[in-house]
Structures are given as C-alpha cells and as structure tokens.
Coordinates of C-alpha atoms in Angstrom, one line a residue:
M1 CA -19.6 33.0 -16.6
P2 CA -16.0 32.4 -15.1
T3 CA -14.4 29.0 -15.7
E4 CA -14.0 26.8 -12.7
V5 CA -10.5 25.2 -12.1
I6 CA -10.8 22.0 -10.1
L7 CA -8.3 19.6 -8.6
P8 CA -8.4 16.7 -11.2
K9 CA -8.1 13.1 -10.5
V10 CA -4.8 12.0 -12.0
D11 CA -4.3 8.7 -10.3
M12 CA -6.4 5.5 -10.1
D13 CA -6.9 5.5 -6.3
M14 CA -6.6 9.3 -5.7
A15 CA -9.2 10.7 -3.3
T16 CA -7.3 13.8 -2.3
G17 CA -4.2 15.7 -3.5
Q18 CA -1.9 18.5 -2.6
I19 CA -0.9 21.5 -4.6
S20 CA 2.8 21.6 -4.2
R21 CA 3.2 25.0 -5.7
W22 CA 1.3 27.6 -7.8
F23 CA 2.9 28.9 -11.0
A24 CA 0.4 31.8 -11.3
E25 CA -0.9 34.1 -8.5
E26 CA -4.1 35.8 -7.7
G27 CA -4.8 38.4 -10.5
A28 CA -2.4 37.1 -13.0
H29 CA -3.4 36.9 -16.6
V30 CA -3.0 33.3 -17.9
K31 CA -3.6 31.7 -21.4
K32 CA -5.2 28.4 -22.0
G33 CA -2.5 25.7 -21.7
D34 CA -0.3 27.6 -19.5
V35 CA 0.9 25.7 -16.4
L36 CA -1.3 26.9 -13.3
F37 CA -0.1 24.7 -10.5
E38 CA 1.6 21.4 -9.7
I39 CA -0.2 18.4 -8.0
E40 CA 1.6 16.2 -5.6
T41 CA 0.1 12.8 -5.4
D42 CA 1.3 9.7 -3.6
K43 CA 3.5 8.8 -6.5
A44 CA 4.3 11.7 -8.8
A45 CA 4.2 15.5 -9.2
M46 CA 2.1 16.6 -12.3
E47 CA 1.6 20.0 -13.8
I48 CA -2.0 21.1 -14.4
D49 CA -2.8 23.5 -17.3
A50 CA -5.1 26.4 -17.5
P51 CA -8.5 25.4 -19.1
A52 CA -9.2 28.9 -20.4
S53 CA -7.6 32.3 -21.0
G54 CA -8.3 35.2 -18.6
T55 CA -7.5 36.5 -15.2
L56 CA -6.9 34.1 -12.3
R57 CA -9.2 34.9 -9.3
N58 CA -10.6 33.3 -6.2
V59 CA -7.5 31.1 -5.6
T60 CA -8.8 29.0 -2.7
G61 CA -6.5 26.0 -3.2
K62 CA -3.7 26.3 -0.5
E63 CA -0.3 24.8 -1.0
R64 CA 0.5 21.6 1.0
V65 CA -3.0 21.1 2.1
D66 CA -5.1 17.9 1.3
I67 CA -7.8 18.9 -1.2
P68 CA -10.6 16.5 -2.2
V69 CA -10.7 15.5 -5.9
G70 CA -13.1 17.6 -7.9
E71 CA -12.9 20.6 -5.4
P72 CA -12.7 24.1 -7.0
V73 CA -9.2 25.7 -6.4
A74 CA -9.6 28.8 -8.5
W75 CA -11.7 30.5 -11.2
I76 CA -10.6 32.2 -14.4
Y77 CA -12.4 35.3 -15.5
A78 CA -12.6 36.2 -19.2
D79 CA -11.4 39.7 -20.1
D80 CA -15.1 40.9 -20.5
E81 CA -16.4 39.3 -17.2
V82 CA -16.8 41.4 -14.1
Y83 CA -15.0 40.4 -11.0
E84 CA -16.4 41.4 -7.6
S85 CA -13.9 41.3 -4.8
G86 CA -14.9 38.8 -2.1
M87 CA -17.5 37.1 -4.2
T88 CA -17.1 33.6 -5.6
P89 CA -19.0 32.3 -8.5
Q90 CA -20.7 29.8 -6.2
N91 CA -22.1 32.7 -4.2
R92 CA -23.6 34.4 -7.2
A93 CA -25.2 31.5 -9.1
P94 CA -25.6 27.8 -8.8
I95 CA -23.5 25.5 -10.8
S96 CA -25.3 23.3 -13.4
P97 CA -25.3 19.7 -12.0
L98 CA -24.4 18.0 -15.3
I99 CA -21.6 18.7 -17.7
G100 CA -23.0 20.4 -20.7
E101 CA -26.6 20.7 -19.3
M102 CA -28.4 24.0 -19.2
S103 CA -30.3 24.8 -16.0
A104 CA -34.1 24.7 -16.6
K105 CA -34.7 27.6 -14.2
P106 CA -32.9 31.0 -14.3
A107 CA -30.8 31.7 -11.2
E108 CA -31.9 34.3 -8.7
G109 CA -30.9 37.8 -9.5
G110 CA -30.8 37.1 -13.2
A111 CA -27.5 35.4 -13.4
V112 CA -27.2 32.7 -16.1
P113 CA -25.7 29.4 -14.9
P114 CA -22.8 28.1 -16.9
T115 CA -23.2 25.6 -19.7
S116 CA -20.3 23.5 -18.7
R117 CA -18.0 22.7 -15.8
S118 CA -14.3 23.1 -16.9
F119 CA -11.7 20.6 -16.0
A120 CA -8.0 21.0 -16.1
P121 CA -6.2 17.9 -17.1
P122 CA -2.6 17.5 -16.4
S123 CA -0.3 18.4 -19.2
A124 CA 1.2 14.9 -19.0
L125 CA -2.2 13.3 -19.4
P126 CA -4.2 15.2 -22.0
G127 CA -7.9 14.4 -22.0
I128 CA -8.2 12.7 -18.6
S129 CA -11.5 13.6 -16.9
P130 CA -12.9 12.9 -13.4
T131 CA -14.8 9.7 -13.1
R132 CA -18.6 9.6 -13.8
G133 CA -19.3 9.2 -10.2
E134 CA -17.6 12.5 -9.2
I135 CA -18.9 15.1 -11.5
G136 CA -21.5 13.9 -14.0
Q137 CA -24.3 13.3 -11.4
S138 CA -27.2 15.0 -9.9
Q139 CA -26.6 17.8 -7.4
G140 CA -27.9 15.8 -4.4
E141 CA -25.4 13.0 -5.0
R142 CA -22.2 15.0 -5.0
A143 CA -19.7 13.2 -2.9
T144 CA -16.0 12.7 -2.5
P145 CA -14.7 9.3 -3.6
L146 CA -13.8 8.5 0.1
A147 CA -17.2 9.3 1.3
R148 CA -18.8 7.1 -1.4
R149 CA -16.6 4.2 -0.3
L150 CA -17.4 4.6 3.4
A151 CA -21.2 4.9 2.6
R152 CA -21.1 1.8 0.4
E153 CA -19.3 -0.2 3.2
A154 CA -21.9 1.1 5.8
G155 CA -24.8 0.3 3.5
L156 CA -25.9 3.9 3.2
K157 CA -27.1 5.7 0.1
I158 CA -25.3 8.9 -0.7
A159 CA -28.5 10.6 -1.8
E160 CA -29.9 10.2 1.8
I161 CA -26.9 11.9 3.4
Q162 CA -26.9 15.7 4.0
G163 CA -23.6 17.1 2.6
S164 CA -21.6 19.8 4.4
G165 CA -19.1 20.4 1.7
P166 CA -19.2 23.0 -1.2
R167 CA -22.5 23.0 -3.0
G168 CA -23.8 20.1 -0.8
R169 CA -20.9 17.7 -1.4
V170 CA -21.0 14.8 1.0
M171 CA -17.7 14.6 2.8
R172 CA -16.1 11.9 5.1
A173 CA -17.4 13.5 8.3
D174 CA -21.0 13.5 6.9
V175 CA -20.9 9.7 6.2
E176 CA -19.4 9.1 9.7
A177 CA -22.2 11.1 11.3
A178 CA -24.7 9.2 9.4
V179 CA -23.2 6.0 10.4
A180 CA -23.3 7.0 14.0
A181 CA -26.9 8.1 13.8
K182 CA -27.8 4.8 12.2
G183 CA -26.2 3.0 15.1
A184 CA -28.0 5.2 17.7
A185 CA -31.3 4.5 16.0
T186 CA -30.6 0.7 16.0
L187 CA -29.8 0.8 19.7
G188 CA -33.2 2.4 20.3
Q189 CA -35.2 -0.3 18.6
P190 CA -37.1 -2.9 20.7
A191 CA -35.1 -6.1 21.3
A192 CA -37.2 -8.1 18.9
E193 CA -36.5 -5.7 16.1
I194 CA -32.7 -5.4 16.4
P195 CA -31.1 -7.3 13.6
V196 CA -28.8 -10.0 14.7
E197 CA -25.6 -10.4 12.6
I198 CA -23.4 -13.4 12.8
P199 CA -19.8 -12.5 12.0
S200 CA -18.3 -14.6 9.4
A201 CA -14.7 -14.3 10.8
P202 CA -13.1 -13.0 13.9
A203 CA -12.6 -9.2 14.0
A204 CA -9.1 -8.1 13.0
T205 CA -6.9 -6.9 15.9
K206 CA -7.2 -3.2 16.3
P207 CA -3.8 -1.5 16.1
M208 CA -2.6 0.8 18.9
S209 CA -3.8 4.4 18.7
D210 CA -1.5 7.3 18.4
D211 CA -1.9 8.1 22.0
Q212 CA -1.1 4.6 23.1
V213 CA 2.1 4.6 21.1
L214 CA 3.3 8.0 22.3
K215 CA 2.7 7.2 26.0
L216 CA 5.4 4.5 25.7
F217 CA 8.1 7.2 25.1
A218 CA 9.2 10.1 27.3
E219 CA 7.9 13.5 26.3
G220 CA 10.5 15.4 24.5
S221 CA 12.5 12.4 23.4
Y222 CA 11.0 12.4 19.8
E223 CA 9.6 14.6 17.2
L224 CA 6.5 14.1 15.1
V225 CA 6.9 14.1 11.3
P226 CA 3.4 14.1 9.6
H227 CA 2.8 11.4 6.9
D228 CA 2.8 12.6 3.3
N229 CA 0.4 11.2 0.8
M230 CA 3.0 8.7 -0.5
R231 CA 3.7 7.3 2.9
K232 CA 0.0 6.9 3.7
T233 CA -0.7 5.1 0.4
I234 CA 2.3 2.8 0.9
A235 CA 0.9 2.0 4.4
R236 CA -2.6 1.4 3.1
R237 CA -1.6 -0.8 0.2
L238 CA 0.8 -2.9 2.1
V239 CA -1.8 -3.7 4.8
E240 CA -4.3 -4.4 2.1
A241 CA -1.8 -6.7 0.3
K242 CA -0.8 -8.8 3.4
S243 CA -4.4 -8.9 4.6
T244 CA -6.1 -10.0 1.4
I245 CA -3.4 -11.9 -0.6
P246 CA -2.4 -15.5 0.8
H247 CA 1.4 -15.1 0.3
F248 CA 3.8 -18.1 0.2
Y249 CA 7.5 -18.0 -0.7
L250 CA 10.0 -20.0 -2.6
T251 CA 13.7 -19.5 -2.4
L252 CA 16.6 -20.9 -4.4
D253 CA 20.3 -20.0 -5.3
C254 CA 21.5 -19.1 -8.8
E255 CA 25.1 -19.1 -9.9
L256 CA 26.1 -15.9 -11.6
D257 CA 29.6 -16.5 -13.1
A258 CA 28.4 -17.1 -16.6
L259 CA 26.1 -14.1 -16.4
L260 CA 28.8 -11.8 -15.1
A261 CA 31.3 -12.9 -17.7
L262 CA 28.6 -12.2 -20.5
R263 CA 27.7 -8.9 -19.0
T264 CA 31.4 -7.8 -19.1
Q265 CA 31.8 -9.0 -22.7
L266 CA 28.6 -7.2 -23.9
N267 CA 29.5 -3.9 -22.1
A268 CA 33.0 -4.1 -23.7
A269 CA 31.4 -4.4 -27.1
A270 CA 28.9 -1.5 -26.6
P271 CA 29.5 1.1 -29.5
M272 CA 30.3 4.7 -28.5
R273 CA 28.1 7.6 -29.1
K274 CA 28.4 11.4 -28.7
T275 CA 26.7 13.0 -25.8
D276 CA 26.7 16.5 -24.2
K277 CA 29.4 15.1 -21.9
G278 CA 31.5 13.7 -24.7
E279 CA 31.5 10.1 -26.0
A280 CA 29.9 7.4 -23.9
P281 CA 28.8 3.7 -24.4
A282 CA 25.4 3.2 -26.1
Y283 CA 24.5 1.1 -23.1
K284 CA 25.9 -0.3 -19.8
L285 CA 24.2 -3.4 -18.6
S286 CA 23.6 -4.1 -14.9
V287 CA 22.9 -7.5 -13.3
N288 CA 19.4 -6.1 -12.6
D289 CA 18.7 -5.5 -16.2
M290 CA 19.5 -9.1 -16.9
V291 CA 17.3 -10.2 -13.9
I292 CA 14.4 -8.2 -15.5
K293 CA 14.9 -9.9 -18.8
A294 CA 15.1 -13.4 -17.3
M295 CA 11.9 -12.8 -15.2
A296 CA 10.0 -11.8 -18.3
M297 CA 11.1 -14.7 -20.3
A298 CA 10.5 -17.1 -17.4
L299 CA 6.9 -15.9 -17.3
M300 CA 6.5 -16.5 -21.1
A301 CA 8.0 -19.9 -20.6
V302 CA 5.5 -20.7 -17.8
P303 CA 2.4 -18.8 -19.0
D304 CA 0.1 -20.1 -16.3
A305 CA 2.1 -18.0 -13.7
N306 CA 1.8 -14.9 -15.8
A307 CA -1.6 -14.1 -14.3
S308 CA -3.6 -11.9 -12.0
W309 CA -6.4 -13.0 -9.6
T310 CA -10.0 -11.6 -9.9
E311 CA -13.0 -12.9 -8.0
N312 CA -14.7 -13.9 -11.2
A313 CA -11.8 -15.1 -13.5
M314 CA -8.1 -15.6 -13.8
V315 CA -6.5 -12.9 -15.9
K316 CA -4.0 -14.5 -18.2
H317 CA -1.5 -11.9 -19.6
K318 CA -0.1 -12.2 -23.1
H319 CA 3.0 -10.2 -22.4
A320 CA 5.4 -9.8 -19.5
D321 CA 5.3 -6.3 -18.0
V322 CA 7.9 -6.2 -15.2
G323 CA 7.6 -3.6 -12.5
V324 CA 11.0 -2.6 -10.9
A325 CA 11.0 -1.3 -7.3
V326 CA 12.8 2.1 -7.2
S327 CA 13.6 3.8 -3.9
I328 CA 12.7 7.5 -3.9
P329 CA 12.8 10.1 -1.1
G330 CA 9.9 9.3 1.3
G331 CA 9.0 5.8 -0.2
L332 CA 9.3 3.7 -3.3
I333 CA 7.6 3.3 -6.7
T334 CA 7.6 0.6 -9.3
P335 CA 8.0 1.9 -12.9
I336 CA 7.1 -0.8 -15.5
I337 CA 9.1 -2.2 -18.4
R338 CA 6.3 -3.0 -20.8
H339 CA 6.7 -6.1 -23.0
A340 CA 10.1 -6.9 -21.4
D341 CA 10.0 -10.3 -22.9
E342 CA 10.3 -8.8 -26.4
K343 CA 12.9 -6.1 -25.7
T344 CA 16.7 -6.5 -25.9
L345 CA 18.9 -6.1 -22.9
S346 CA 20.2 -2.8 -24.1
V347 CA 16.7 -1.4 -24.5
I348 CA 15.7 -2.6 -21.0
S349 CA 18.9 -1.1 -19.6
N350 CA 18.4 2.4 -21.1
E351 CA 14.6 2.4 -20.5
M352 CA 15.1 1.4 -16.9
K353 CA 17.7 4.2 -16.3
D354 CA 15.3 6.8 -17.7
L355 CA 12.3 5.6 -15.6
A356 CA 14.4 5.5 -12.4
S357 CA 15.7 8.9 -13.0
R358 CA 12.2 10.4 -13.6
A359 CA 10.8 8.3 -10.7
R360 CA 13.2 10.1 -8.3
S361 CA 12.1 13.5 -9.6
R362 CA 8.5 12.4 -9.5
K363 CA 7.9 13.0 -13.1
L364 CA 6.5 9.6 -14.0
K365 CA 3.1 9.4 -15.9
P366 CA 0.5 7.2 -14.2
E367 CA 0.6 4.7 -17.0
E368 CA 4.3 4.3 -16.4
Y369 CA 3.8 2.8 -13.0
Q370 CA 0.3 1.4 -12.9
G371 CA -0.5 -2.2 -13.9
G372 CA 2.2 -4.7 -14.8
T373 CA 2.1 -8.4 -14.5
T374 CA 5.0 -9.1 -12.0
A375 CA 7.7 -7.1 -10.1
V376 CA 11.3 -7.3 -9.2
S377 CA 12.8 -5.9 -5.9
N378 CA 16.6 -5.9 -5.7
L379 CA 18.4 -5.2 -2.4
G380 CA 21.6 -6.9 -3.5
M381 CA 23.5 -3.6 -3.8
F382 CA 23.0 -3.1 0.0
G383 CA 24.6 -6.4 0.7
V384 CA 21.3 -8.1 1.7
K385 CA 21.6 -11.8 1.3
D386 CA 17.9 -12.7 0.9
F387 CA 14.5 -11.3 1.8
A388 CA 10.8 -11.8 1.0
A389 CA 8.9 -9.0 -0.7
V390 CA 5.3 -8.0 -0.5
I391 CA 3.1 -8.6 -3.6
N392 CA 1.8 -5.5 -5.3
P393 CA -1.7 -6.1 -6.6
P394 CA -2.7 -6.8 -9.3
H395 CA 0.5 -8.9 -9.5
A396 CA 0.5 -12.5 -8.5
T397 CA 4.3 -12.7 -8.1
I398 CA 7.2 -10.6 -7.1
L399 CA 10.9 -11.6 -7.2
A400 CA 13.2 -10.5 -4.3
V401 CA 16.8 -10.4 -5.4
G402 CA 19.7 -10.7 -2.9
A403 CA 23.4 -10.0 -3.3
G404 CA 25.7 -12.0 -5.5
E405 CA 28.6 -13.3 -3.2
E406 CA 31.3 -15.9 -3.5
R407 CA 30.3 -19.1 -1.7
A408 CA 31.5 -22.7 -1.5
V409 CA 29.6 -25.1 -3.7
V410 CA 29.9 -28.8 -4.4
K411 CA 30.4 -29.8 -8.0
N412 CA 31.1 -33.4 -9.0
G413 CA 32.1 -34.2 -5.5
E414 CA 34.6 -31.3 -5.2
I415 CA 34.3 -28.0 -3.3
K416 CA 34.4 -25.0 -5.7
I417 CA 34.1 -21.2 -5.4
A418 CA 31.2 -19.8 -7.3
T419 CA 29.4 -16.4 -7.3
V420 CA 25.9 -17.2 -6.0
M421 CA 22.8 -15.0 -5.7
S422 CA 19.7 -16.0 -3.6
V423 CA 16.3 -15.1 -4.9
T424 CA 12.8 -15.4 -3.2
L425 CA 9.6 -15.6 -5.2
S426 CA 6.6 -14.4 -3.3
T427 CA 3.3 -15.7 -5.0
D428 CA -0.4 -15.2 -4.5
H429 CA -1.5 -18.7 -3.7
R430 CA -5.0 -18.0 -5.3
A431 CA -3.4 -17.6 -8.7
V432 CA -0.1 -19.5 -8.5
D433 CA 0.2 -22.8 -6.6
G434 CA 3.4 -24.3 -5.2
A435 CA 4.4 -26.5 -8.1
L436 CA 3.6 -23.7 -10.6
G437 CA 5.7 -21.2 -8.6
A438 CA 8.6 -23.7 -8.4
E439 CA 8.4 -24.2 -12.2
L440 CA 8.6 -20.4 -12.8
L441 CA 11.5 -20.0 -10.5
G442 CA 13.3 -23.0 -12.2
A443 CA 12.8 -21.4 -15.6
F444 CA 14.3 -18.1 -14.1
K445 CA 17.3 -20.0 -12.7
R446 CA 18.0 -21.7 -16.1
L447 CA 18.1 -18.4 -17.8
I448 CA 20.4 -16.7 -15.2
E449 CA 22.9 -19.6 -15.2
N450 CA 22.7 -20.0 -19.1
P451 CA 22.4 -16.3 -20.0
M452 CA 23.1 -16.8 -23.8
G453 CA 19.4 -17.9 -23.8
M454 CA 18.5 -14.2 -23.3
L455 CA 20.2 -13.2 -26.5
V456 CA 18.4 -15.5 -28.9

C-alpha cells in the first residue's frame, strides 16, 4: 500500500500550515529522509522529510494555500506498487482508523488496508508526531484542531457532527453548520422549554467588519494585502493577551555610564580568533546583551516574580529563560536564551546573534522560541524613549527598554549630565503584585547601575 504523506503539526498551536515550496515534483523518485517540501508556519519555515522511498504521486498539497494539520498532501508508491492515473489510495481502499491497527474487514474489491499511517516529521524535529486527538482516534471522530475547539466551545460532541472533509473529517464549516442548526432547534422549542442563560459578564464589543472598514475609504485609494499565518497568529495572541491578562506597568530610569564603560573595556579585551573573513573578536557585547543578563539575575534575586499563572497553581521557575523580541519581515518572534542567569555575557551575546540571524531567515526550531519565563523588548535603537510592551503568555513579565540618552540629573544637590535609559515592566497582576514588581525592577536597576555584579 502506498505511504501517505501528511501535513504534520510542527508548532504548539498550529491548526493549519502552508507549503512554501516543494523540493520534489509529481513522478519524482525519492529516498526516505530526502527533503520533500518546506512548511511555512506563523513563526518558522521547516523542511519535511520523505517517510519512505519510492515514487511521489497524487501531490494534492498546493503551495501557498492553507492546509489543515493531518491532511494528506501526497503519496509515495514503492517500486513494486501499481499506480493508476487519476486514482488516489483513498478512492481504492479505506484507511485504517488507528495507527498500527489492522482492519477487521477486508476492503471492497480485495484491497488490503494499510497497517499504519505514515507521518513525515520535520528534519529539525525528528520524532514529532501529531497529537493523539488528531490521528489516533476512531474514524467517526476525525476532526481538525480548529473544529474541535469550536465544537467544545459550543458544547457539541464531534462524534455527532457529520464531516465533509476527507474520509469524513469534521471541518470548521461543519461545526458552524451544527451550531446554526442547534440554534434553530432552540428557537423552535415552546417558550417554557427554552433554556434561560444569565450572562456572567457584558458581551465584548464586536469589532468592525471588513466591509465597514473599507466603506470608510474611497474605492481605488488602497490595495488589499492578505494576512499571512504569522500576522494572523500575532493578532490572535495579542488580543488574547490583552483580553485575559490584567496588565499593570512600572517605569523607572537607569543610569548607564558605568555599564557603557564596562562594556567598552570588555569588548577591548576580547581575544581575536580566525574566521572565514579574517580575524575577528571572540565576542562583541551590546547593551541589550547586558540587559538580558541583568533581567535574568534580577529574576533569580526575586524568585517570586519568576513565575507563570495557571488556574490551579502558580508555576515557580527554577531558572531564568529570557525571550528577546526580534523583528523579522512580516512580524516578530521571541527566541529564548535558556538559563540566562547561569551564562556569561560573551555566551549570551554570541547565542543571541545566532538566534536572531536564524529567526530572520525563519530557521528556528519550535523549542528555540516556545516557553520562557520572561521577555525583553528593546526599541532603544530606534530612538524610542519609553513604551509599554504586551505580555506574551505564559510569561508574567516583559521588560520594555528605551533609548539611552544624556539627561540632566541631580546628584548631591548639583545638576550633572548622565546617560539615562527608561525601562517599563509590564506584569501580570495575577502572578506579580505591585510591590513584587517594584522589587524586581529595583533589582534590575541595581545590576544595570553596578554592572560588575554581572561578572561575579
């Protein structure tokens, strides 16, 4: 039986993905482990390997089109298997509903169902498999992740919804139709039987529709650029963060003169090493590298602030994993410096340069940008004096860093000139109260103004 190639789930909240390009075309002979195609998710581009050797047929996955996770995009026929033009394996025999489970009944026409369903993990993440709720379930309960979430929110059972997708898969449209049918049935009940629901909170204001927005502008005065997956995900997560996390903000100023002097001294002392472009310093520290280190050490000094909120418990982290906002074409991403509290400034600097470079080319692995215990967003290089950043769940804090600039300060009753940087800490009030946030920000300020503490 031909081996099925599906669109794998390569990101935690991925429901659909796009094939950015195929590396093999219809009829090409491929070997197991060869790169078949590249997936573009909201945060990265990942190469998907061939799960078997043979001839690539029935390539149904189109480039630059949203495809549900788990959807077949092609089939690989072994050298001894017969390929009938225009026929897909789905048309010839049903797929066994469970991985590794033999069908109890022979398929019509004498075809033997396959013993397993192949899965093509990305080469960067060997061994990743779809979640149990997507593939390892009965035929009558096949559904896309989005359809499952919508059904759960509407109080419907997936097993009771008729699917219109491949092999009966329940799609978003099927759930929406079931919700509409349920509403119509409720309206048809006698008045005494209609359940009365008392809303627990006022309904959220409904945003303007696309048509309402476009009517405000003269036709021909604009062009429409469709959202890509990254922009959709950023929009969804920002709305979720601002809607569900009670933000509050703390701002203070840090003097940078001692830090800048130490940075200059450390960079001047960097050993030289040979590279393809000649000799270069082993490291070149930036102010942001030292901000990352100071934030990590501040969290370890105030461990109660190094936490994440869950409904059942407070998650207290044992290390400081600092996410750093990196601007990339079409959006941003936060690669994470793991155990930043334990790493030297030179290691943080070189690791950050590597992560930022691969982030801009969308070559990060999911474990390099998922998770973390806090984040840093720096707009100082654009001359921004101060701003407030939006918390990125599951973090409870994020530090917004402004530009360092010369300002007049009062010292011992005299006006002096100092290089000052304004920082704003956004906190999740459920996990970090005002006094605790102030303690964290005070610890950060002490490290920035006395940077030798980051070297010991």
